[in-house]
XYZ file of C-alpha atoms in Angstrom:
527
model
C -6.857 -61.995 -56.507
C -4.656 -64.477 -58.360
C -1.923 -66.459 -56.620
C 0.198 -68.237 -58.876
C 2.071 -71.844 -57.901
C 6.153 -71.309 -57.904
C 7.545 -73.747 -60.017
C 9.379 -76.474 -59.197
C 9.340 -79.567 -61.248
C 7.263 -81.557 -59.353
C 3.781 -80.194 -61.246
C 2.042 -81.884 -63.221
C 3.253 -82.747 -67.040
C 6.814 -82.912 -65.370
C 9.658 -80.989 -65.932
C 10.490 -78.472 -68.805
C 6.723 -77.218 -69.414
C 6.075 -73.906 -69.804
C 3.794 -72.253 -67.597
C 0.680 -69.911 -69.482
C 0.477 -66.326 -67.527
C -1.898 -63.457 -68.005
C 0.189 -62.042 -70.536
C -0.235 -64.872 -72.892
C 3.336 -65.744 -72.705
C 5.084 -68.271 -70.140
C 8.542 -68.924 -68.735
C 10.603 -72.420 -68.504
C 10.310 -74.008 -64.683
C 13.451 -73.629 -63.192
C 14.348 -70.209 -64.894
C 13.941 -67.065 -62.691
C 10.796 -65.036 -62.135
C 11.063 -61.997 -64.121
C 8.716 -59.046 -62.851
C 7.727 -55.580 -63.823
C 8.946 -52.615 -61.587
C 7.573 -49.624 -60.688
C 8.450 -47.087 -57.906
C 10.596 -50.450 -56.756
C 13.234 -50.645 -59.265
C 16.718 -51.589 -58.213
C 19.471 -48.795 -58.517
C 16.071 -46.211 -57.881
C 15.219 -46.665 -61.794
C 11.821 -45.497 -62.940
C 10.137 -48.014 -64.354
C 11.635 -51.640 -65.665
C 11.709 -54.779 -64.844
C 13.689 -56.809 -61.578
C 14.495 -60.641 -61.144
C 13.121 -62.173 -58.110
C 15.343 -64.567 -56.292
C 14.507 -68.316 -56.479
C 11.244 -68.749 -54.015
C 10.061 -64.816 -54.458
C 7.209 -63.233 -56.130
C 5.859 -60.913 -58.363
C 3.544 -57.676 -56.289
C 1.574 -54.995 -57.023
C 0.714 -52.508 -54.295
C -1.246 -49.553 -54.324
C -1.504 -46.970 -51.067
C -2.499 -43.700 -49.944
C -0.272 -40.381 -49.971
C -0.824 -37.110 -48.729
C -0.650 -34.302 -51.869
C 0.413 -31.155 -49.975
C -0.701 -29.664 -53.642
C -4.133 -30.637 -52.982
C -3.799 -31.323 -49.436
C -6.031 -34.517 -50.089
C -4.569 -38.476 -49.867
C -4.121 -39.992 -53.017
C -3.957 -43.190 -54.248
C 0.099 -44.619 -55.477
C 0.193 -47.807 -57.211
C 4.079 -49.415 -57.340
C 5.338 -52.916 -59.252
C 8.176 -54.903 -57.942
C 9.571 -58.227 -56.555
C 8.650 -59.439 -53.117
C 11.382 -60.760 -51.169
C 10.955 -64.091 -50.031
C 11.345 -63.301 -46.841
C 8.401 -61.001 -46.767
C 5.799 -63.674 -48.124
C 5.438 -65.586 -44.113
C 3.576 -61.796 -43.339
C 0.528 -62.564 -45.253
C 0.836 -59.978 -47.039
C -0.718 -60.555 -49.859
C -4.370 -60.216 -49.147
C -5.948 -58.069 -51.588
C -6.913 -55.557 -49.239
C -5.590 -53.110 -46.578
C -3.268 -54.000 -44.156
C -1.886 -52.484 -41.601
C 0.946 -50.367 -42.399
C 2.012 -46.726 -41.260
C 0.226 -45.860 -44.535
C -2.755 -48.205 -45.030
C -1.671 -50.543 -48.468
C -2.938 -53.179 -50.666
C -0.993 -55.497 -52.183
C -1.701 -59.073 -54.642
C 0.997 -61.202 -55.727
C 1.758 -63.839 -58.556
C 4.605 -65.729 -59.951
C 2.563 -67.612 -62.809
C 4.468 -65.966 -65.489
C 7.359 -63.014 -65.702
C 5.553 -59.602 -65.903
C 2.812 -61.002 -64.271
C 1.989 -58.291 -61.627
C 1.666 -55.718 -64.192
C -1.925 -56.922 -64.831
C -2.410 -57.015 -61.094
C -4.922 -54.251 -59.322
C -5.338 -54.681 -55.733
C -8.775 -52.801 -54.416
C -8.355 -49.790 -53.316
C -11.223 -48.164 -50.858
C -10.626 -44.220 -49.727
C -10.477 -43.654 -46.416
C -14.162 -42.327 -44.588
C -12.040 -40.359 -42.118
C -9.408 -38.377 -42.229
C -6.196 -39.615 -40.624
C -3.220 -38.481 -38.680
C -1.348 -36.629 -40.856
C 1.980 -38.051 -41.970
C 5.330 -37.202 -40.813
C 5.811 -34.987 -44.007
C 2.780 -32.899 -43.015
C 3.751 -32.214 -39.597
C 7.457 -31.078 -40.550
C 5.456 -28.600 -42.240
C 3.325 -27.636 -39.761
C 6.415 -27.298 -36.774
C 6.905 -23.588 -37.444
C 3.475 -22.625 -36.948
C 3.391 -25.500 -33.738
C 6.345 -23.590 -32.594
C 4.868 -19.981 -32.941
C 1.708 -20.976 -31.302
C 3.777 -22.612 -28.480
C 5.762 -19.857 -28.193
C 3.440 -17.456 -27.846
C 1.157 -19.380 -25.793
C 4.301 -19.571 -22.994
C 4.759 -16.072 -24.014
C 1.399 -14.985 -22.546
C 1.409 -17.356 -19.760
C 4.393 -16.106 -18.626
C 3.465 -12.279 -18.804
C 0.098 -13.126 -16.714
C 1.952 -14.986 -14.135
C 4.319 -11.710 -13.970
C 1.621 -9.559 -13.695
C -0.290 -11.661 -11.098
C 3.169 -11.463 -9.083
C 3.060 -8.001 -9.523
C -0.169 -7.574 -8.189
C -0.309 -9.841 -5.051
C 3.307 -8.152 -4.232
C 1.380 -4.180 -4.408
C -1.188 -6.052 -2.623
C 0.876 -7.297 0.281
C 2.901 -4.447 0.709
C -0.174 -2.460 1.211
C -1.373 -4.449 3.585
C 2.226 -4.436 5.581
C 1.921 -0.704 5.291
C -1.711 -1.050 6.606
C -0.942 -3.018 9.355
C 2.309 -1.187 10.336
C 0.357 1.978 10.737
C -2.030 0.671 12.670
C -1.769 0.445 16.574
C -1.658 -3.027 16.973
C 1.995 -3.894 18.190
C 1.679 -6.813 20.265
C 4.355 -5.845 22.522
C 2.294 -2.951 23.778
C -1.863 -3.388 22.575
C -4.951 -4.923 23.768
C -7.525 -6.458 22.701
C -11.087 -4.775 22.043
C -14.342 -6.797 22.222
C -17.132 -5.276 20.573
C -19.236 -4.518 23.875
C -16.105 -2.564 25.307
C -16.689 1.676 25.549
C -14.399 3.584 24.230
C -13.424 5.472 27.842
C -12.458 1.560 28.623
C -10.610 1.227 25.346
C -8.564 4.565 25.833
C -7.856 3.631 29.313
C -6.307 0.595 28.540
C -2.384 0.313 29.738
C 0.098 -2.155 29.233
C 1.874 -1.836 32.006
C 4.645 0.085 30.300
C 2.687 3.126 30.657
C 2.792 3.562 26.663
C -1.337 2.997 26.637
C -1.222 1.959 23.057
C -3.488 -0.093 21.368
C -4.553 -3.232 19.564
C -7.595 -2.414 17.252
C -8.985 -5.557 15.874
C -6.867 -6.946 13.125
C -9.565 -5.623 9.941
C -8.834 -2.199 9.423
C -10.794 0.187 11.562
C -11.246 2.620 8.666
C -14.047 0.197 7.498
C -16.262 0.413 11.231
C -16.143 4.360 10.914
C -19.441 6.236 10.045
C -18.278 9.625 9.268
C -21.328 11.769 10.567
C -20.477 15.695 10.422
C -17.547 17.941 9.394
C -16.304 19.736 12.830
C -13.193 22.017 11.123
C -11.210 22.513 7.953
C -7.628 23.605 7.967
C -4.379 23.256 5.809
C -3.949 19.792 6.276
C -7.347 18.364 5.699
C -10.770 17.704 7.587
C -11.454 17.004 11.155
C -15.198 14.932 11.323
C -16.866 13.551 14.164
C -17.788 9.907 13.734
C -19.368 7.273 15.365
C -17.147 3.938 16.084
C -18.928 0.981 17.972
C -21.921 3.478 19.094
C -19.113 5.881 20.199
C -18.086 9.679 19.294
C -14.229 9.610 17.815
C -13.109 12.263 16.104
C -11.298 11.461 12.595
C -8.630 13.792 11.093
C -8.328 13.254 7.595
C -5.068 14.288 5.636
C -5.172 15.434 2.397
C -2.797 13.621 -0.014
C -0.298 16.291 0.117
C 0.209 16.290 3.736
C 1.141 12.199 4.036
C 4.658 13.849 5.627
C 2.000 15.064 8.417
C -0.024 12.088 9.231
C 2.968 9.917 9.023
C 4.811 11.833 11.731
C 1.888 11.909 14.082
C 1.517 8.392 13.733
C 4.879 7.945 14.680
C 5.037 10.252 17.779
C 1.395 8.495 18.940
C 3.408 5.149 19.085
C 5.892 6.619 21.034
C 6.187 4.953 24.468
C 5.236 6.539 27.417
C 3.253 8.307 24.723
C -0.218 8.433 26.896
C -1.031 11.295 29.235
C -4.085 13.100 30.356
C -3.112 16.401 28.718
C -2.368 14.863 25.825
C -4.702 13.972 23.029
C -6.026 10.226 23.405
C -5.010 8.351 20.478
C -7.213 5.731 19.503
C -5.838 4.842 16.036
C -4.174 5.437 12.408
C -5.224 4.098 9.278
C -5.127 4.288 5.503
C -8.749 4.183 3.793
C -8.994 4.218 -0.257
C -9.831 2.605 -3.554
C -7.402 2.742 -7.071
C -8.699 5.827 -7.629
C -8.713 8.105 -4.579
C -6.900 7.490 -0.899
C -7.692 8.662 2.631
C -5.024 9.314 5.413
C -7.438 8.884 8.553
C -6.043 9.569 12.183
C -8.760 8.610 15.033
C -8.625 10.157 18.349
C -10.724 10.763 21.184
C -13.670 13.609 20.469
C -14.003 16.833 22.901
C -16.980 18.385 21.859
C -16.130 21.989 23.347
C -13.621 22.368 20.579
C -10.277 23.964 20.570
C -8.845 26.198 23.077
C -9.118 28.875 20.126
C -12.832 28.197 19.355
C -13.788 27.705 23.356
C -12.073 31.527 24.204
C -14.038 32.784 21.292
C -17.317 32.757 23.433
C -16.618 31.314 26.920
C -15.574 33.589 29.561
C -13.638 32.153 32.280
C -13.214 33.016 36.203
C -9.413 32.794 37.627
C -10.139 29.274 38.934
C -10.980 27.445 35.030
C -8.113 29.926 33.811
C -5.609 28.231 35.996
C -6.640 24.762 35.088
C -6.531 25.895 31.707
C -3.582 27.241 32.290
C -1.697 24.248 34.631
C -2.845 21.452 32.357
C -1.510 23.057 29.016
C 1.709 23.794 30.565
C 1.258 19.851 32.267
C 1.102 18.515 28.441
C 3.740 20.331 27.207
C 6.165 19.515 30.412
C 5.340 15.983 29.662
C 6.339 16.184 25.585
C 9.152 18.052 26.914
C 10.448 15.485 29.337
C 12.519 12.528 29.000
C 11.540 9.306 30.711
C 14.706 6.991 31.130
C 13.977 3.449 31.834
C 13.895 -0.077 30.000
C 10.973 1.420 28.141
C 11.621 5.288 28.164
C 10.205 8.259 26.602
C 12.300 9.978 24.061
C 11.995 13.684 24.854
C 9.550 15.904 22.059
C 9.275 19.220 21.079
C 5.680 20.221 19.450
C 6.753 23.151 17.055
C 3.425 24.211 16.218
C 2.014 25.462 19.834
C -0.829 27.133 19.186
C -4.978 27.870 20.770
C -6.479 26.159 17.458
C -3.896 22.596 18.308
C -5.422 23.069 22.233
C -8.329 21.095 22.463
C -10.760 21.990 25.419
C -12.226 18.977 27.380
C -15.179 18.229 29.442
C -13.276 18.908 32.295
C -12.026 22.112 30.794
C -8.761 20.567 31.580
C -6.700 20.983 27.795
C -5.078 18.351 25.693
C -2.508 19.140 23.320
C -2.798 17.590 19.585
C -1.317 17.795 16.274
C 1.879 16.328 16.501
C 2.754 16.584 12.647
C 5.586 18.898 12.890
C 6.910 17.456 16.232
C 10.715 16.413 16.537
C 12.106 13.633 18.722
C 15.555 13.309 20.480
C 17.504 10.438 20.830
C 19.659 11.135 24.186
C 21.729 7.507 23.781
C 22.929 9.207 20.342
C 22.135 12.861 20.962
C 20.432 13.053 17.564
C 17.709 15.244 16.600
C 14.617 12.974 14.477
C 13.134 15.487 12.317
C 11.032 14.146 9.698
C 10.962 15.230 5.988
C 8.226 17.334 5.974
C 7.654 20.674 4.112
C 5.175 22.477 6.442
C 6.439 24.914 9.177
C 4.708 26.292 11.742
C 2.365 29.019 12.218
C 3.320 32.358 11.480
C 1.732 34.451 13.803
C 3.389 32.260 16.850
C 7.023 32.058 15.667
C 10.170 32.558 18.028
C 12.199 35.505 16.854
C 15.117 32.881 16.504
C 13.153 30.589 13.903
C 12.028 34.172 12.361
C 14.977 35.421 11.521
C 16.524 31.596 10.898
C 19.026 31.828 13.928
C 17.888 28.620 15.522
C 20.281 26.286 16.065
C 18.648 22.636 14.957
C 21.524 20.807 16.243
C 20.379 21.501 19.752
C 17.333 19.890 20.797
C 16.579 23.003 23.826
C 16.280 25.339 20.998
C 13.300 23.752 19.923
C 12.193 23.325 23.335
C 12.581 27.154 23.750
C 11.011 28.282 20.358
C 7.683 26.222 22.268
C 7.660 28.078 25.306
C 7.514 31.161 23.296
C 4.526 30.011 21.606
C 2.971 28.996 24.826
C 3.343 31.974 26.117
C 1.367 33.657 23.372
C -1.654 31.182 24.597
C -1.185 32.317 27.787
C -2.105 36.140 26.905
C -5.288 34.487 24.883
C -6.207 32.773 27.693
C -5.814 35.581 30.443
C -7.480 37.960 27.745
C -10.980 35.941 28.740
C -10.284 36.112 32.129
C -13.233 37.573 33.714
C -12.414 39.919 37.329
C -14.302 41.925 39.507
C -13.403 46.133 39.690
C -13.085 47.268 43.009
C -15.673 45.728 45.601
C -18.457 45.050 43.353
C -18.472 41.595 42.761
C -21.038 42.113 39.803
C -18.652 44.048 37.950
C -17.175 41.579 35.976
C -14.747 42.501 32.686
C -12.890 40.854 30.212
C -11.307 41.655 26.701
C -12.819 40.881 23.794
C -10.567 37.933 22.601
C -7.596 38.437 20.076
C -4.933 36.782 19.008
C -1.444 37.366 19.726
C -0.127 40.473 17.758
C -3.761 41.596 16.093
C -3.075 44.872 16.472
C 0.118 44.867 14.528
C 0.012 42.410 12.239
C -2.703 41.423 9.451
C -5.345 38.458 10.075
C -3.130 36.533 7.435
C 0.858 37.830 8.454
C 3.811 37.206 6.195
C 7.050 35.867 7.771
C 8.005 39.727 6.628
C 4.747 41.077 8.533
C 5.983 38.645 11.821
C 10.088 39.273 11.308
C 9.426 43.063 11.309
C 7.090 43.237 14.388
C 8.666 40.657 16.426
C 12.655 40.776 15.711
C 13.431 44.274 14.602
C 10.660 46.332 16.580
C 11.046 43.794 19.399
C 7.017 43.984 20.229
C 5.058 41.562 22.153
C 0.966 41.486 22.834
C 0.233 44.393 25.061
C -0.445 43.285 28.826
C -3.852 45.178 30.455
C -3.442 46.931 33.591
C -6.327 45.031 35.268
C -4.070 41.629 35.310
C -1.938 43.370 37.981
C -5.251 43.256 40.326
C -5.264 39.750 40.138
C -3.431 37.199 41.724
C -3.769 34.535 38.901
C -3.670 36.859 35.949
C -0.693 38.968 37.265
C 1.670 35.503 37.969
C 0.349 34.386 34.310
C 1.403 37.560 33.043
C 4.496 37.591 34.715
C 5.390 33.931 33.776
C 4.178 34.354 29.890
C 6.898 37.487 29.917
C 9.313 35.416 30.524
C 8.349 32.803 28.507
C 8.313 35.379 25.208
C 11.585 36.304 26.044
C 13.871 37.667 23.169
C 16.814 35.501 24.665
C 15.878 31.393 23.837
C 18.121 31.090 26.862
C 16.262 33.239 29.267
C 12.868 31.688 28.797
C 11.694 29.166 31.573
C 10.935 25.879 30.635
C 8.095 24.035 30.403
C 8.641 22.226 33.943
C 9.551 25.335 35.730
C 6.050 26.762 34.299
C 4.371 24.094 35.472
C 5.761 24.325 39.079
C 4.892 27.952 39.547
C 1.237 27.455 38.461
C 1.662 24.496 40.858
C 2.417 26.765 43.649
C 0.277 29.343 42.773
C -2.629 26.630 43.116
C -1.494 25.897 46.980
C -1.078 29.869 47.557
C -4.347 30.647 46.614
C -5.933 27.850 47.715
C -8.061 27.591 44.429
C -8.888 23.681 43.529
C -7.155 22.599 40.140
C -9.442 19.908 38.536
């Protein structure tokens, strides 16, 4: 590096000598310093020459710059006259100091032009560095894309996960909701408890519902064998906590169904021994496939329908057949008033294969999925949106031939009397009774259902309009009943209760009195 002295008439050989430069020439002491300029011209010229004020120097600098040609840095030399003011930064050193952009720069004022023979070292740089300011306005578009897209995607996962979690709790609302586990009116169930214990549970209210442990019941179900197959699914027997339940499945089709029986099993007051025990409702499924599961208590003897098919019964078990049929439908029939009442229901599906048989040979009326509720307070009629209708073969002439009034809750009351009386025929049809004196004489019909003589296994509502409303026909009553004290009071009260007038039909109370009093008259022991 080479540092020349400034001038200023105190060297030595006094004033007026001329000082030798690099360039072979010199300048008078006391004249200004004249330099060469590159890349630091005034007025932005090219290349030229500048005057540095009294105390300044001559520079040369050379730096690296970034080529966005050959996207490599690049060394820049540049000529000019340092400001005086600059010279206390030590900045001319010869090698790199540190600027944004690392530089070199040497300095002389021996001689005008002197820096042009200057040439500070230059070393490349062993790593690459942050790229100027140049280089990342370029880059900003593609920073921006990235960014955007980046949020972008964040954004749509986070939706997605919302999404999701919201399906996800909603199912598990809908889960819960359908599940018996109100705390207003449930228990608790500890896995040692029977299910006789759990189904006799009350709380107080009468309503008998349930609290099933808070993980879905569905899950603690071993399905073990298929016990009947109808329109609206399965029925299985199943073992739950080393105990025999019997689960109705729905097919997805009938949702209306299970729905609706779920809602009239929570109703209050709901719970009676001629009524179906209830034990819980559930929803059981994956993405691909979904179960509608209804869990009730399991009579092994089957329905009424299946138990007439090969059980012959004495007057006695037809009576308490008989009593406790018409004692489940008086009670669905019947509105409880109270702080916690029973809203009064009306089946609309009576029928021998919705009669379950218990062990007791006491019955218990099920399937509730067409049932109707009414609300007294508003004198509405709750029918649910549900497609089915009921069966055929035991339709009242006024829901035949589309007479029945919905608005009035007795007319569905009436059209189930009608239908019960049609189970009372099947039942008095197995009634087994003695001819004459001999005791060992014992007959009964084969048994039938209602209208099998005049209708086909399968009936159309045109088969069941034309027998029942036009030709006016109703099953044909055997003369043996009349020798009977039990079967000729059924007959007479099933008459009635198939009456072609809605309005002339008993109800299901006054039913249940008469069989009442036939019990005391006869002196035969209702279980």
């Amino acid at each position: 590096m080479v540092v020349g002295d400034i001038g200023d008439g105190k060297g030595g050989g006094g004033g007026g000598g001329v000082a030798a430069g690099p360039e072979g020439g010199g300048r008078v002491r006391g004249e200004p310093l004249v330099c060469y300029c590159e890349g630091h011209c005034p007025d932005d010229a090219y290349n030229g020459t500048c005057t540095a004020r009294p105390g300044s120097q001559c520079f040369s600098a050379v730096e690296e710059v970034y080529n966005s040609e050959t996207r490599k840095f690049e060394p820049e030399r540049t000529y000019g006259c340092l400001p005086p003011e600059e010279q206390g930064l030590m900045q001319c050193k010869g090698y790199l100091v540190p600027h944004q952009v690392g530089k070199s720069i040497e300095c002389c004022s021996s001689s005008n032009l002197c820096n042009k023979s200057l040439k500070p070292m230059y070393q490349p740089r062993s790593t690459v560095p942050p790229p100027p300011s140049y280089m990342l306005e370029e880059a900003i578009p593609y920073i921006v894309l990235i960014s955007v897209t980046v949020v972008f995607f964040i954004v749509f996962l986070v939706i997605i996960a919302c999404f999701y979690f919201r399906f996800k709790k909603r199912e598990e609302e809908g889960r819960q909701s359908y599940l018996m586990n109100d705390h207003s009116n449930a228990y608790s169930v500890k896995s040692n408890n029977h299910l006789t214990d759990v189904i006799d549970a009350s709380s107080g209210s009468g309503s008998g519902l349930l609290l099933l442990v808070k993980r879905t019941i569905a899950k603690q179900i071993q399905m073990e064998k298929l016990v009947g197959k109808g329109r609206y699914g399965e029925v299985w027997l199943a073992n739950w906590k080393g105990e025999n339940v019997a689960v109705k499945v729905f097919v997805t089709t009938e949702e209306a169904s299970w729905f609706r029986e779920t809602e009239i099993y929570r109703s209050v007051l709901m719970r009676h021994e001629n009524i179906l025990a209830f034990i819980a409702a559930d929803i059981k499924g994956t993405g691909m496939w979904t179960q509608m599961l209804l869990i009730t208590e399991y009579h092994e003897l089957g329905s009424l329908h299946d138990y007439l098919k090969t059980t012959a019964v004495d007057p006695s078990a037809l009576l308490t057949l008989a009593f406790s049929a018409a004692s489940g439908l008086s009670h669905l029939h019947t509105e409880i008033f109270g702080t916690q009442g029973k809203q009064a229901i009306a089946h609309r599906d009576i029928k021998s294969k919705n009669i379950l048989v218990k062990r007791n040979r006491e019955c218990a009326i099920a399937d509730f999925g067409l049932a109707v509720r009414y609300k007294s307070e508003t004198n509405e009629i709750d029918i649910a949106a549900n497609t089915r209708v009921g069966t055929r073969r035991y339709m009242a002439p006024e829901v035949l031939d589309e007479s029945i009034d919905t608005k009035l809750f007795d007319a569905f009351k009436s059209a189930d009397m009608y239908s019960m009386g049609l189970v009372f025929w099947e039942m008095c049809r197995r009634c087994a009774t003695t001819r004459g004196s001999d005791k060992w004489n014992m007959q009964a019909e084969d048994y039938a259902l209602p209208y099998h003589d005049v209708v086909p296994s399968d009936p159309s509502f045109e088969d069941m309009y034309e027998v029942v409303c036009i030709r006016k026909l109703r099953p044909v009553i055997p003369p043996r009943w009349n020798e009977n004290e039990v079967l000729r009071t059924l007959s007479n009260l099933m008459q009635e209760c198939w009456h072609q007038n809605p309005a002339a039909r008993l109800t299901s109370l006054r039913v249940k009195k008469s069989l009442c009093k036939l019990k005391g008259d006869t002196g035969i022991k209702i279980i």
